[in-house]
Coordinates of C-alpha atoms in Angstrom, one line a residue:
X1 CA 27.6 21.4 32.9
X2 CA 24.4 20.2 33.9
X3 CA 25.5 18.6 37.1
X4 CA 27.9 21.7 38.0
X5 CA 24.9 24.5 37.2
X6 CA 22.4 22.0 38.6
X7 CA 23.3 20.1 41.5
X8 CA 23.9 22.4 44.3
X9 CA 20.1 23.5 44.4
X10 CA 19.0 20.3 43.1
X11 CA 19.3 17.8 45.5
X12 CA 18.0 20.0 48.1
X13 CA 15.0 20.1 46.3
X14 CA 14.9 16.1 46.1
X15 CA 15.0 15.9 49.4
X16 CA 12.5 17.7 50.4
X17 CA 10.0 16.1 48.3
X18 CA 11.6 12.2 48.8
X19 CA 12.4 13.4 52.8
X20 CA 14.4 10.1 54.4
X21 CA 13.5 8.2 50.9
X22 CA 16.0 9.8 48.7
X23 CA 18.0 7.1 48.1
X24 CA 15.2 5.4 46.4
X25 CA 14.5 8.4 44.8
X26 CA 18.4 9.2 43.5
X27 CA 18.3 5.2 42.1
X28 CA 15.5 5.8 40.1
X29 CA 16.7 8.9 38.9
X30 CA 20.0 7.0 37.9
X31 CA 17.8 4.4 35.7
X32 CA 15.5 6.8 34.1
X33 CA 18.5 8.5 33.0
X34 CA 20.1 5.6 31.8
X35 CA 17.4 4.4 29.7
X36 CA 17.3 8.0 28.5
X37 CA 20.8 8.2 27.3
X38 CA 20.4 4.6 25.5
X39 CA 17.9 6.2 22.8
X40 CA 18.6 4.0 19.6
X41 CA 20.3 6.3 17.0
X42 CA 19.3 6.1 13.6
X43 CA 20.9 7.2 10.2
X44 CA 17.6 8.2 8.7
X45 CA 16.2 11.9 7.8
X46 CA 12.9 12.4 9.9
X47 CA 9.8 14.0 8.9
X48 CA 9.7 18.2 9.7
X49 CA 6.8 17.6 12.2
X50 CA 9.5 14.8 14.0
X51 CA 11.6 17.3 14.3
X52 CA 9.9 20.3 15.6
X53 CA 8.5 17.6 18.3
X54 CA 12.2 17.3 19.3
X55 CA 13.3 20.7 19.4
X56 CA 9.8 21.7 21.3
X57 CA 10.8 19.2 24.1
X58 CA 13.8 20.3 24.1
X59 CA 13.5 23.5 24.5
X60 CA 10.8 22.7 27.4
X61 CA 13.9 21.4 29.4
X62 CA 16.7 23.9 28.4
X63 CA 14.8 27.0 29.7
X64 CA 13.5 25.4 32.7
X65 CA 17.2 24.8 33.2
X66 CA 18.8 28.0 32.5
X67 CA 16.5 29.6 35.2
X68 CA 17.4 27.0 38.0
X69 CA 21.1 28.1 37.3
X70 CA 20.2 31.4 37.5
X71 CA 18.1 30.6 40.9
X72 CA 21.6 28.6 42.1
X73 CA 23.1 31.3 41.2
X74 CA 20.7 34.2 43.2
X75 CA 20.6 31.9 46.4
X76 CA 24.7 31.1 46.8
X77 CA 25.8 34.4 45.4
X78 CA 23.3 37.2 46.1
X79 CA 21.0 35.9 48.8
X80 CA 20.0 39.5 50.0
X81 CA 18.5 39.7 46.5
X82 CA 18.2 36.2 45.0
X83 CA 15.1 36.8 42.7
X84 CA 16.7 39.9 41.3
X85 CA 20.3 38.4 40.8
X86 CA 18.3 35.3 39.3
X87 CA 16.6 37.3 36.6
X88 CA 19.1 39.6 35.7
X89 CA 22.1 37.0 35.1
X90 CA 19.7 35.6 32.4
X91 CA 19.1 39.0 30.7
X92 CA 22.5 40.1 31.1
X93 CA 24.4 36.6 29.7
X94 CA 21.6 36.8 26.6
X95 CA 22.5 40.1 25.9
X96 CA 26.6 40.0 26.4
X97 CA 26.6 36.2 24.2
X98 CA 24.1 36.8 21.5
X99 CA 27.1 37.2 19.0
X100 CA 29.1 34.5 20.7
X101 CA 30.2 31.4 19.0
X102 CA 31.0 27.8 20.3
X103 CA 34.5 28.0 20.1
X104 CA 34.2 31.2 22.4
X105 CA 32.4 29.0 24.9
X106 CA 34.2 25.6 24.5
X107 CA 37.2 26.9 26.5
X108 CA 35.2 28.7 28.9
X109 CA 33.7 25.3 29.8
X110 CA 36.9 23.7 30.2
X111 CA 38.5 25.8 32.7
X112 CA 35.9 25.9 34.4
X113 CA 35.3 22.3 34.4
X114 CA 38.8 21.9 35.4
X115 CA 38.4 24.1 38.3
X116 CA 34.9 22.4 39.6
X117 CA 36.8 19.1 39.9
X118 CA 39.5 20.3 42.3
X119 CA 37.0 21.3 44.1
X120 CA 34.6 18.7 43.8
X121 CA 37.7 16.2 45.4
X122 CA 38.5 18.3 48.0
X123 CA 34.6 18.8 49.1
X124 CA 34.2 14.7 49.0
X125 CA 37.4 14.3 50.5
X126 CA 36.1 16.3 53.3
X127 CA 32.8 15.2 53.8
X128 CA 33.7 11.4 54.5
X129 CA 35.5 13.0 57.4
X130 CA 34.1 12.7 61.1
X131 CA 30.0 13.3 60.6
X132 CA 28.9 16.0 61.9
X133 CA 26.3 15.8 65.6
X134 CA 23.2 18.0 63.6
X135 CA 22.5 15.3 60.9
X136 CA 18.6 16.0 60.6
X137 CA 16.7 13.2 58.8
X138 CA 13.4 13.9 56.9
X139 CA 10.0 12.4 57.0
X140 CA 9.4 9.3 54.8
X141 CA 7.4 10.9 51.6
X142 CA 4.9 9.2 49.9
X143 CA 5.5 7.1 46.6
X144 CA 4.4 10.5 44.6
X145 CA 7.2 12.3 46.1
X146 CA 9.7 10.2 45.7
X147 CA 8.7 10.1 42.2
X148 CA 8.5 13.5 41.4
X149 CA 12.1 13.8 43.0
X150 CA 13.3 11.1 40.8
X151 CA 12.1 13.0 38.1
X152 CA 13.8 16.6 39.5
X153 CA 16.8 14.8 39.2
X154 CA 16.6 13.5 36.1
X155 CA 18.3 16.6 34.2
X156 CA 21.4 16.7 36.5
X157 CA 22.1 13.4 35.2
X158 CA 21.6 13.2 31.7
X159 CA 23.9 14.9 29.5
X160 CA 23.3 17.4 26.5
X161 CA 21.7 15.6 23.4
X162 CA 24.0 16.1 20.3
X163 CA 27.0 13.8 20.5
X164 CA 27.3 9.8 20.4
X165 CA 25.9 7.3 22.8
X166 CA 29.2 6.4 23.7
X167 CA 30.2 9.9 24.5
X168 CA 27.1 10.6 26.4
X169 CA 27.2 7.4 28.4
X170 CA 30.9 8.1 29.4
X171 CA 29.6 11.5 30.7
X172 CA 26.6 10.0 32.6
X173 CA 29.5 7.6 34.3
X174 CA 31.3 10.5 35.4
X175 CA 28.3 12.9 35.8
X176 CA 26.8 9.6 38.3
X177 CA 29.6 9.1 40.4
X178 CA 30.6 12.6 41.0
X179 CA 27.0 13.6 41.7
X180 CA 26.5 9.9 44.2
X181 CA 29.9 11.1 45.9
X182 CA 29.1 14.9 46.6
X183 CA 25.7 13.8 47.6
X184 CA 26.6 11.1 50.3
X185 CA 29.1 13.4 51.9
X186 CA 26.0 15.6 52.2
X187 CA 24.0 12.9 53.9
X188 CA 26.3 11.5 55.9
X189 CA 27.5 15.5 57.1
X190 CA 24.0 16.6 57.3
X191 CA 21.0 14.0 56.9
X192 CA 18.2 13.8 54.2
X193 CA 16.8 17.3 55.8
X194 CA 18.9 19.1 53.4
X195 CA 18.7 23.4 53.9
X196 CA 18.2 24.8 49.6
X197 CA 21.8 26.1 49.9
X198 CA 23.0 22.6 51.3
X199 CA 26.8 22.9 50.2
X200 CA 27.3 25.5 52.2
X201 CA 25.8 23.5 55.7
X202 CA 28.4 21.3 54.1
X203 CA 31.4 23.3 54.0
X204 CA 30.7 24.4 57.6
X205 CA 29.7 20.6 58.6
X206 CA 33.0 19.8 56.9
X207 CA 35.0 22.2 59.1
X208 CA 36.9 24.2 55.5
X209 CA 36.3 27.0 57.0
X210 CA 37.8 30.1 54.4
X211 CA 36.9 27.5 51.7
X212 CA 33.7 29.2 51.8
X213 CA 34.3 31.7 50.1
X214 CA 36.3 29.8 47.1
X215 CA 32.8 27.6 47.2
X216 CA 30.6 30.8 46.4
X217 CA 33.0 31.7 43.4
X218 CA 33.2 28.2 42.2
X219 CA 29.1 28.4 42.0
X220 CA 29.1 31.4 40.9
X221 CA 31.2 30.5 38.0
X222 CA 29.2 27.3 37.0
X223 CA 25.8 28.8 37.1
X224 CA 26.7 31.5 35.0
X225 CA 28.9 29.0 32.3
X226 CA 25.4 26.6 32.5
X227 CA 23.4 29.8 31.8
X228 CA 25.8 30.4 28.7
X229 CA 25.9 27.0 27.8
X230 CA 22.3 26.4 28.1
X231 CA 21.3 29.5 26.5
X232 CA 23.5 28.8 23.5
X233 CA 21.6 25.6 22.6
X234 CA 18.4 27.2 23.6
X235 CA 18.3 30.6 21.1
X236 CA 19.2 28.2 17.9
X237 CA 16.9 25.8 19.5
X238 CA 14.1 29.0 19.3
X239 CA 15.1 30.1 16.0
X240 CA 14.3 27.2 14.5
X241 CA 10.9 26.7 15.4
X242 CA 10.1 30.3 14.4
X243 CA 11.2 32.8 11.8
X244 CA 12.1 36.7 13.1
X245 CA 13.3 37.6 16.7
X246 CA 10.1 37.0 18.5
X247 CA 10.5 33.3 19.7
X248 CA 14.2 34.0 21.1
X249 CA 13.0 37.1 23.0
X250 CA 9.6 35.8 24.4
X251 CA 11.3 32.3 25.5
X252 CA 14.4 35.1 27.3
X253 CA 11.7 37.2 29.0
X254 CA 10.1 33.6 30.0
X255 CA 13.0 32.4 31.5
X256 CA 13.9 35.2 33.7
X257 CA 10.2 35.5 34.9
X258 CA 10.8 31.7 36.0
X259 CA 14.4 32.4 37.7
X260 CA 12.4 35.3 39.4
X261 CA 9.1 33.9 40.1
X262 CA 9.0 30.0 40.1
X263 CA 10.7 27.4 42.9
X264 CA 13.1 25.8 41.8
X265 CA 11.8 22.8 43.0
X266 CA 9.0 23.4 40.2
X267 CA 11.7 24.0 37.7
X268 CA 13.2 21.1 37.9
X269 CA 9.7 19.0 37.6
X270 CA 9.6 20.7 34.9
X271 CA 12.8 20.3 33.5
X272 CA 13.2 16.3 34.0
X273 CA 9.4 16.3 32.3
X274 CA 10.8 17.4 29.5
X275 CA 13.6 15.0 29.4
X276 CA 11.0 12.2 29.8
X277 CA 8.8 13.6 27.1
X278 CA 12.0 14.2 24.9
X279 CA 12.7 10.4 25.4
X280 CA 9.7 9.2 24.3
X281 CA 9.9 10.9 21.1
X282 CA 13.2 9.8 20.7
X283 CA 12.3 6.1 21.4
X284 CA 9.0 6.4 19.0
X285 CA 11.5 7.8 16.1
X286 CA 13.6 5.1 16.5
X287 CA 11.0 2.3 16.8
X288 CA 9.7 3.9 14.1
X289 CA 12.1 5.0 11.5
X290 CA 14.9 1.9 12.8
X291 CA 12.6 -1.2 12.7
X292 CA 9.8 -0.4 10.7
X293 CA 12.0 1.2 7.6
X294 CA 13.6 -0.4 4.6

């Protein structure tokens, strides 16, 4: 869900801080992921303050998240009103979910998963088609901006922590290639001077003409699952690190003060720090508690 809330405001972000580097930028963003995703896992109970580490981090890229779903959202769907539609889909899906459970939301994902991947093969399929004449190709950034792009891209890629390695590198395969596919049909369409609502330069570049309007709803209907999604990990996420309501409604108001206020492009800084930060405490606990216990 990542990728599908993510992406379409994403990689126009990238680009604008790697200009005609973002290839370099995208690779790099591939590897950090990977090492992410290859975290050792460990059978071993951690110490509390190990695990309030974790949840902090992780909660440091879920919100950041859920508000540049909510800003994908504002820009495809409402863009008389983006900053209002941004804040309100996050107050609105807290409110309607907070008695939700996962087997409520599982489905949900699904279908719309299902749905995003029809699309997904019909956008690529139609954006290796004759390039378009206005392909506009950015300045070369420097080295800090290809960085920081890497590291905007960073959350697209790697998947929600929880399951097995196995299960999260198999999504990082398919998260990768889907993500390198979509994305070089938009370079090849429209350059590495990408507009923030890119996909829909695309569709026009592409020639799908009524599509356009399936493409908004498609959007519209992965932000707002991400926003769910993300929001569900994020309020136990909360809870735990503090007792009473408080922490769930400060991190809520947070969050759609972001979506409102915030560019996404500093969202998703923010957001792939967090993964990088999460990492390294991962790492430590398994250097830690894997070779160093017995």
């Amino acid at each position: 869900m990542r990728l599908a809330g993510g992406l379409a405001l994403a990689f126009a972000a990238a680009s604008a801080l790697a200009g005609s580097n973002l290839a370099i930028a995208a690779g790099i963003a591939v590897a950090i992921a990977l090492l992410v995703i290859l975290i050792p896992e460990s059978p071993y109970e951690y110490p509390g303050y190990e695990v309030t580490r974790v949840i902090i981090s992780q909660v440091v890229v879920n919100l950041p998240l859920i508000a540049i779903y909510a800003s994908t959202f504002g820009a495809y769907v409402v863009p008389e009103y983006p900053e209002i539609a941004s804040a309100s889909l996050v107050l609105l899906v807290a409110v309607l979910t907070s008695n939700w459970h996962m087997d409520r939301i599982h489905p949900l994902r699904t279908i719309v998963l299902t749905a995003l991947a029809v699309g997904a093969a019909l956008l690529i399929t139609a954006s290796f088609s004759e390039s378009s004449e206005d392909v506009r190709q950015g300045q070369p950034q420097p080295w800090w901006g290809v960085a920081l792009a890497a590291v905007a891209l960073v959350p697209m890629l790697v998947p929600t922590p929880g399951s097995s390695r196995r299960s999260r590198l198999g999504r990082f395969a398919l998260a990768s290639l889907i993500a390198a596919a979509i994305c070089g049909g938009a370079v090849y369409q429209l350059g590495t001077d990408l507009a923030p609502t890119f996909l829909k330069d695309l569709f026009v570049a592409a020639e799908l003409g009524p599509l356009g309007v399936a493409l908004v709803v498609l959007i519209g209907a992965a932000t707002v699952t991400a926003v769910i999604d993300t929001w569900s990990d994020a309020e136990i996420e909360l809870s735990v690190l503090g007792g009473g309501w408080w922490p769930e409604w400060v991190g809520l108001l947070a969050t759609a003060a972001m979506a409102a206020f915030v560019p996404p492009v500093l969202l998703m800084i923010l957001a792939g720090a967090g993964v990088l930060i999460n990492a390294a405490i991962w790492w430590h606990i398994g250097y830690v508690y894997i070779k160093y216990a017995s």
